[in-house]
Every structure is written in C-alpha cells, then in structure tokens.
PDB file of C-alpha atoms in Angstrom:
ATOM      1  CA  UNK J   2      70.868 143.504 112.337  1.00 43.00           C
ATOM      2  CA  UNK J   3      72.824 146.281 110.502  1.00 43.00           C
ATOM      3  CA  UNK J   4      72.151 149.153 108.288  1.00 49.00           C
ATOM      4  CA  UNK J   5      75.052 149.846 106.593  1.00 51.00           C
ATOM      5  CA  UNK J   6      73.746 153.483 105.391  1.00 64.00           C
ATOM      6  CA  UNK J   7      75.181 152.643 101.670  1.00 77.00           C
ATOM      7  CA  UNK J   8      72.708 151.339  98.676  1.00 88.00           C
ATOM      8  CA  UNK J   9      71.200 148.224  98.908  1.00 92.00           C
ATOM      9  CA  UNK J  10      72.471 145.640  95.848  1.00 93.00           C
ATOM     10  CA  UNK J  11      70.738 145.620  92.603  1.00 93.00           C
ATOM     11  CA  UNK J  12      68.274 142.809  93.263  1.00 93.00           C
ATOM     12  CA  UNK J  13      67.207 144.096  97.070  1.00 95.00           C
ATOM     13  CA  UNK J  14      66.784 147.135  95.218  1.00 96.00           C
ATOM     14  CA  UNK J  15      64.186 145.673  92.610  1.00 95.00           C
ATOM     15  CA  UNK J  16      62.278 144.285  96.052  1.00 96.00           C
ATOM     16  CA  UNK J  17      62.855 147.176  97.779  1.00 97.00           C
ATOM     17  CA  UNK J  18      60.906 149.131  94.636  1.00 97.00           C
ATOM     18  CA  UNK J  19      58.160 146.800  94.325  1.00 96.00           C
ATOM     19  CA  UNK J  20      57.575 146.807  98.017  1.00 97.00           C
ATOM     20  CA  UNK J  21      56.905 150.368  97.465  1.00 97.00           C
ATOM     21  CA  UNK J  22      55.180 150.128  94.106  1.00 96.00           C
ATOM     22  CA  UNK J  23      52.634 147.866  95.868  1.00 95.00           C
ATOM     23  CA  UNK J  24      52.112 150.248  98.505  1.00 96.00           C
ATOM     24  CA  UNK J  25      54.509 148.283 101.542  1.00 96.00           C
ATOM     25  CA  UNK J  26      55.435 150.468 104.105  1.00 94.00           C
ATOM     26  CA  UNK J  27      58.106 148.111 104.751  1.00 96.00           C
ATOM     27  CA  UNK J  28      62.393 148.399 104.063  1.00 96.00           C
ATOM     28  CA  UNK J  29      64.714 145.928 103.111  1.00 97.00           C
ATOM     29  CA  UNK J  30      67.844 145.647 105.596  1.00 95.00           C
ATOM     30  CA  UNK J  31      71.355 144.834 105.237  1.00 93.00           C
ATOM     31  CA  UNK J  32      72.390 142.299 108.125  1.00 92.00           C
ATOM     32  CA  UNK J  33      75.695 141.980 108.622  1.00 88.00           C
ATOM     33  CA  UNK J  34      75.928 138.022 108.459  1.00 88.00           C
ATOM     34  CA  UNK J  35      74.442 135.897 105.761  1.00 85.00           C
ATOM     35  CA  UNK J  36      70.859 134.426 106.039  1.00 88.00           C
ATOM     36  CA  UNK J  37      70.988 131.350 103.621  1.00 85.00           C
ATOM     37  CA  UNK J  38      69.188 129.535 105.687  1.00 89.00           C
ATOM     38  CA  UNK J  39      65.741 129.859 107.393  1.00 92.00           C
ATOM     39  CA  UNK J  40      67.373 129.229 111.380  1.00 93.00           C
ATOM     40  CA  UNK J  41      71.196 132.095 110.079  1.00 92.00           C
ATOM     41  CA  UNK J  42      67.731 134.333 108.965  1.00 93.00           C
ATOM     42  CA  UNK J  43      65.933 133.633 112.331  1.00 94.00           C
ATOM     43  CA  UNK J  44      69.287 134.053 114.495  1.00 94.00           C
ATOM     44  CA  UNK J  45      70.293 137.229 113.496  1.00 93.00           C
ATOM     45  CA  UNK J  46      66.973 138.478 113.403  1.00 95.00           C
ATOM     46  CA  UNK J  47      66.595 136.941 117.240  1.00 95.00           C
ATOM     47  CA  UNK J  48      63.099 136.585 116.196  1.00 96.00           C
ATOM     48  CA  UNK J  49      61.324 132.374 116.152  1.00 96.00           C
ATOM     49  CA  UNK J  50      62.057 130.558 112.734  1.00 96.00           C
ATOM     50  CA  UNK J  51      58.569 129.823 111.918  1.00 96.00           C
ATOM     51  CA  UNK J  52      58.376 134.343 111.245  1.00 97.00           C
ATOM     52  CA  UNK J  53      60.847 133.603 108.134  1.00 97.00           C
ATOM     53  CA  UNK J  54      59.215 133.168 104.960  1.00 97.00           C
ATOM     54  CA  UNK J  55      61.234 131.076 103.263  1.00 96.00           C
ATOM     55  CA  UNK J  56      61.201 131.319  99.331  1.00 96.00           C
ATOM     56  CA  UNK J  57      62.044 128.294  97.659  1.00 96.00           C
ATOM     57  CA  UNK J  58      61.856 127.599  93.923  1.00 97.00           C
ATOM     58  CA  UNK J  59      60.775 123.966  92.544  1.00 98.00           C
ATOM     59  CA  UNK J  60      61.152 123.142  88.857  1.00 98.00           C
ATOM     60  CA  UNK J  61      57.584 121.144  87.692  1.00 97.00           C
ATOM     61  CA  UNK J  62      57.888 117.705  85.287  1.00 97.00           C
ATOM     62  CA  UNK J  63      56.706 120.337  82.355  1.00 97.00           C
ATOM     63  CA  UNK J  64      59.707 122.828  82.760  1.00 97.00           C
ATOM     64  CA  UNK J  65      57.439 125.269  85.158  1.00 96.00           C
ATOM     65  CA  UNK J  66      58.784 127.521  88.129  1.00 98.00           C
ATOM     66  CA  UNK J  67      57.042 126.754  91.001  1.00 98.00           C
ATOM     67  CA  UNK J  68      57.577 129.260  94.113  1.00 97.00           C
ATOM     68  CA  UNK J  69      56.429 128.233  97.775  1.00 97.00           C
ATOM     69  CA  UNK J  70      56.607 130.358 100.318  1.00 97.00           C
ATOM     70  CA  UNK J  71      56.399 128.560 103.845  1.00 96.00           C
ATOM     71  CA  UNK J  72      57.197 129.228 107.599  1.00 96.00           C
ATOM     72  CA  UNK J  73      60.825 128.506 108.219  1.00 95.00           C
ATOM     73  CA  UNK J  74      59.807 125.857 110.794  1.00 95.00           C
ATOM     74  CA  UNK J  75      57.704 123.753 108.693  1.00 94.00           C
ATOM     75  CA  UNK J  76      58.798 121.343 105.515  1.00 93.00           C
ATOM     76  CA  UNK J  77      57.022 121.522 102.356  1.00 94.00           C
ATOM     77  CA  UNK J  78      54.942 119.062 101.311  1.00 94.00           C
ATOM     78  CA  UNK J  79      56.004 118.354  97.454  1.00 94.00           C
ATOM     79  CA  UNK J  80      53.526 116.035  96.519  1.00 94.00           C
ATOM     80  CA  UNK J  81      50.380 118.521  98.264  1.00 94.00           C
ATOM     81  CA  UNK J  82      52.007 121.048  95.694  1.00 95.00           C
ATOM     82  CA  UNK J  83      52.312 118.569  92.953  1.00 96.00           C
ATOM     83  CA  UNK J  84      48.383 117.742  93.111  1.00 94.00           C
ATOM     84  CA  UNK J  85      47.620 121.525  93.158  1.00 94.00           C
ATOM     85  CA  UNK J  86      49.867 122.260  90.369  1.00 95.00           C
ATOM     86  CA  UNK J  87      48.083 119.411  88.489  1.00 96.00           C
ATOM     87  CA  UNK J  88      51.741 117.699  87.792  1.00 97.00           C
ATOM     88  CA  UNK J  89      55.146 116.529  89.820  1.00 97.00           C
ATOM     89  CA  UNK J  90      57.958 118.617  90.672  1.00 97.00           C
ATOM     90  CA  UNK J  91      61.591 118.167  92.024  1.00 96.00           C
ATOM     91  CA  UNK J  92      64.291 120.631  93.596  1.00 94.00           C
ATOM     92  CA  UNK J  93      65.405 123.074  91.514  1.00 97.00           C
ATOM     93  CA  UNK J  94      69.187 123.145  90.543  1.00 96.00           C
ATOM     94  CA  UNK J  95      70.710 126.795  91.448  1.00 96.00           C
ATOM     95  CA  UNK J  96      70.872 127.855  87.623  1.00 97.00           C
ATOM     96  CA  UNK J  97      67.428 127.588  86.943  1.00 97.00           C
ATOM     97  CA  UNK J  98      66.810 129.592  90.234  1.00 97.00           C
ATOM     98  CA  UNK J  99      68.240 132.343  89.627  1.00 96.00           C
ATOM     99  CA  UNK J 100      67.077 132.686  86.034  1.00 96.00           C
ATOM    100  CA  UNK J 101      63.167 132.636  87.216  1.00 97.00           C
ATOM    101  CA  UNK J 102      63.987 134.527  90.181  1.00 96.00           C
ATOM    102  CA  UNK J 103      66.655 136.678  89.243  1.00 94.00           C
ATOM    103  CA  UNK J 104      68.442 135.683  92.529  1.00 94.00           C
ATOM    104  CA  UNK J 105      70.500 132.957  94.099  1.00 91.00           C
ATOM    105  CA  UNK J 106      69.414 130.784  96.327  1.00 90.00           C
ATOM    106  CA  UNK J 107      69.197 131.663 100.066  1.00 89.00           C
ATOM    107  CA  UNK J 108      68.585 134.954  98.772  1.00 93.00           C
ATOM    108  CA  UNK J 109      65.359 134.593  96.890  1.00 96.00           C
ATOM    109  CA  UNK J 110      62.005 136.837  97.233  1.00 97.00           C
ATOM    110  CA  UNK J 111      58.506 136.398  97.091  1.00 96.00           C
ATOM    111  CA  UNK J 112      58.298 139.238  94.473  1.00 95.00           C
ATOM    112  CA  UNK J 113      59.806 141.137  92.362  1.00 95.00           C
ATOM    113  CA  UNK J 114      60.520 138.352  90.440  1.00 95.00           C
ATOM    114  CA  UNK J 115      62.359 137.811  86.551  1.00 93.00           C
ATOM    115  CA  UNK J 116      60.124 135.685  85.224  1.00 93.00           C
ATOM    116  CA  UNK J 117      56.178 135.125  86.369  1.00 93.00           C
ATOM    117  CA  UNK J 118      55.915 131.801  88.247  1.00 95.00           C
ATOM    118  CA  UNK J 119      53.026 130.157  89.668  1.00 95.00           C
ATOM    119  CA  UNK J 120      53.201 130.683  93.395  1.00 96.00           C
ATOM    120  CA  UNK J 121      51.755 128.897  96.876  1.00 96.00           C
ATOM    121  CA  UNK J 122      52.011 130.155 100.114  1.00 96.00           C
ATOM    122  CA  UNK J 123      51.460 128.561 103.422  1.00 95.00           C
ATOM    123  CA  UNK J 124      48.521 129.199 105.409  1.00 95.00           C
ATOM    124  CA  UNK J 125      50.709 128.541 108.780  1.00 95.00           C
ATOM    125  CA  UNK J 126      52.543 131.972 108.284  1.00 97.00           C
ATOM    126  CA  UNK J 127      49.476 133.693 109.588  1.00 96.00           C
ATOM    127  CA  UNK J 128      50.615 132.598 113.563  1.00 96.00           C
ATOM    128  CA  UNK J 129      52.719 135.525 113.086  1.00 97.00           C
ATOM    129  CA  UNK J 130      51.594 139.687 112.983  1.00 97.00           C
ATOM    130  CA  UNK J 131      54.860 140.188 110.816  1.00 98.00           C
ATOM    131  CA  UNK J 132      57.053 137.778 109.177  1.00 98.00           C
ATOM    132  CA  UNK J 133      60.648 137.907 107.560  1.00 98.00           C
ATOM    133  CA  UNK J 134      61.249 137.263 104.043  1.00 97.00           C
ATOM    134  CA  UNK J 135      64.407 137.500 102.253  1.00 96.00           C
ATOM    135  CA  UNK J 136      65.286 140.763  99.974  1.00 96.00           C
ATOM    136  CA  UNK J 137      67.288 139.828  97.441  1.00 95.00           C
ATOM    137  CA  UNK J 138      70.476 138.523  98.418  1.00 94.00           C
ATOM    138  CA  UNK J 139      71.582 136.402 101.025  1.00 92.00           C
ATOM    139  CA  UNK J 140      72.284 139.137 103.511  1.00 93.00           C
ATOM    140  CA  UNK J 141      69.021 141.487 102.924  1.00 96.00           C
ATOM    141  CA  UNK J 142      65.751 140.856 104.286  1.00 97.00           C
ATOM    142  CA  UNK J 143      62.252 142.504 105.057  1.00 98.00           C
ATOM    143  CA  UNK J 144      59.688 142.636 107.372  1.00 98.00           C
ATOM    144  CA  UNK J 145      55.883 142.162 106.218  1.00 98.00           C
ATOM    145  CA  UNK J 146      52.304 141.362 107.616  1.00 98.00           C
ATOM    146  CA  UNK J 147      51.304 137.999 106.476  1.00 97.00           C
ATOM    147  CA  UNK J 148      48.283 139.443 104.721  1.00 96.00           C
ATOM    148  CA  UNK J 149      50.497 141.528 102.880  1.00 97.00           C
ATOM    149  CA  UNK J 150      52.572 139.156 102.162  1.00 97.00           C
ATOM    150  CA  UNK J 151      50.099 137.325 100.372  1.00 94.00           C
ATOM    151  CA  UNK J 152      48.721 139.832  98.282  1.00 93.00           C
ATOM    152  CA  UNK J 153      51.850 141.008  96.410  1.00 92.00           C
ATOM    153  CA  UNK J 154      52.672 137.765  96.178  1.00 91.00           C
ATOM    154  CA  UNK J 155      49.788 136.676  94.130  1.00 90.00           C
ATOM    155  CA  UNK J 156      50.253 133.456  95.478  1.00 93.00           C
ATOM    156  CA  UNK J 157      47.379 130.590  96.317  1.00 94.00           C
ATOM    157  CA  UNK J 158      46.783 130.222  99.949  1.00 95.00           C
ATOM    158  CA  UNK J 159      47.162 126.865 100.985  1.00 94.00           C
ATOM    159  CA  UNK J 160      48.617 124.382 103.588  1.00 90.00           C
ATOM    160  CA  UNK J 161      51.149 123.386 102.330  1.00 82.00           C
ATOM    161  CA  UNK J 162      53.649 122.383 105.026  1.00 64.00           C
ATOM    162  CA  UNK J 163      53.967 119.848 107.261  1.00 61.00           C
TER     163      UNK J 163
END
C-alpha cells in the first residue's frame, strides 16, 4: 500500500468527502498497483478476500441500477436479488456503470454515488471488524467497519451470496 502524498483523483475525492460528510473516520488510499479485482484488492492489501467489499452494479429488466455489495469471496446470487428487487436483472455493460456510479468498473463505491440506486448488501461481510471497499478508481480504496458500511450505504441487509 502507498500514499503517494499528492491529491487523490476526482471521484476518490467525492468518496473521500462523503466518508467525512457521514461522519467516517476513515481515508481513502492510493495503492500503487491496480485493484480491479476483489483477490489484486485483497493482495496488495495482504489482508483475506472475503474483507473486500466488492461493489458491483446490475442493470434490472425495467432499466434500474441495482448495487450489491458482497464479500470478495462469495458470488452473488442474481436471482435472490431479482426476487427482492421484485423483477430480473443481468450484468451491467461498463457504460451504464459508470453513468449510475460515476466510476468505472473495478473502481466503483458503495457511496457517493451519481445517480441514487437501490442497493443490497451482504450479511456475510460482518465476519470481518473492518472491511475494504474500493474509493473511486481502480487504484484507491478504504477501510470501514461493516456496520458502517451499511449505514452510509443505505443499502438492505441481506444474504445475498453464495
């Protein structure tokens, strides 16, 4: 892990801010290797892959953004969150990712997002005192309590991995 000592990029910025707005005692790092992926985020980190929260966008039959936040080490179940959400949904294609998140893929948050989604996180991340999520970009991320995590989220609580 590096700090770099110069400002963080726009969007890890906008995290960074709502961290604090929220009241987050937590920062947003710079690592010097890209973190696209759940195991890159949990290797440079040295820490186990089920402490990322991983951020991934799904695009519902109706047009919807649909973020779930899971463990690293577990797979989302899309048809648990397609009988919450009341309809199916399908990967999300990297446009419409970054125009509801405001990001690009492998670098999306759970907050601070453009555009209000409806949100789902898995019950499994509380195994962990403090968990990883991603900042931003591909190469920022931020420590957080599960509890936390959930709360400035806004997202439903529910098992949603497998």
């Amino acid at each position: 892990m590096a700090e770099t000592g110069r400002p963080l990029p726009a969007s890890a910025q906008r995290v960074q801010d709502a961290l604090a707005a929220a009241g987050i005692d937590s920062k947003v790092v710079e690592l010097s290797v890209a973190a696209r992926t759940s195991q890159q985020a949990a290797d440079a980190l040295g820490i186990a892959v089920g402490a990322i929260a991983k951020s991934l966008i799904f695009r519902s039959a109706s047009g919807r953004a649909v973020l779930v936040i899971a463990a690293g080490d577990r797979r989302v179940d899309e048809t648990r969150i397609a009988q919450l959400l009341g309809e199916p949904i399908g990967r999300a294609a990297p446009e419409f990712v970054r125009e509801h998140s405001g990001c690009a893929i492998g670098g999306v948050p759970p907050l601070a997002h453009a555009r209000p989604m409806a949100s789902y996180v898995d019950a499994s991340l509380r195994r962990f005192d403090v968990v990883w999520a991603a900042g931003g970009t591909p190469h920022c991320v931020f420590p957080i309590r599960p509890a936390d995590l959930i709360r400035i989220s806004e997202a439903i609580e529910v098992e949603i991995a497998s």
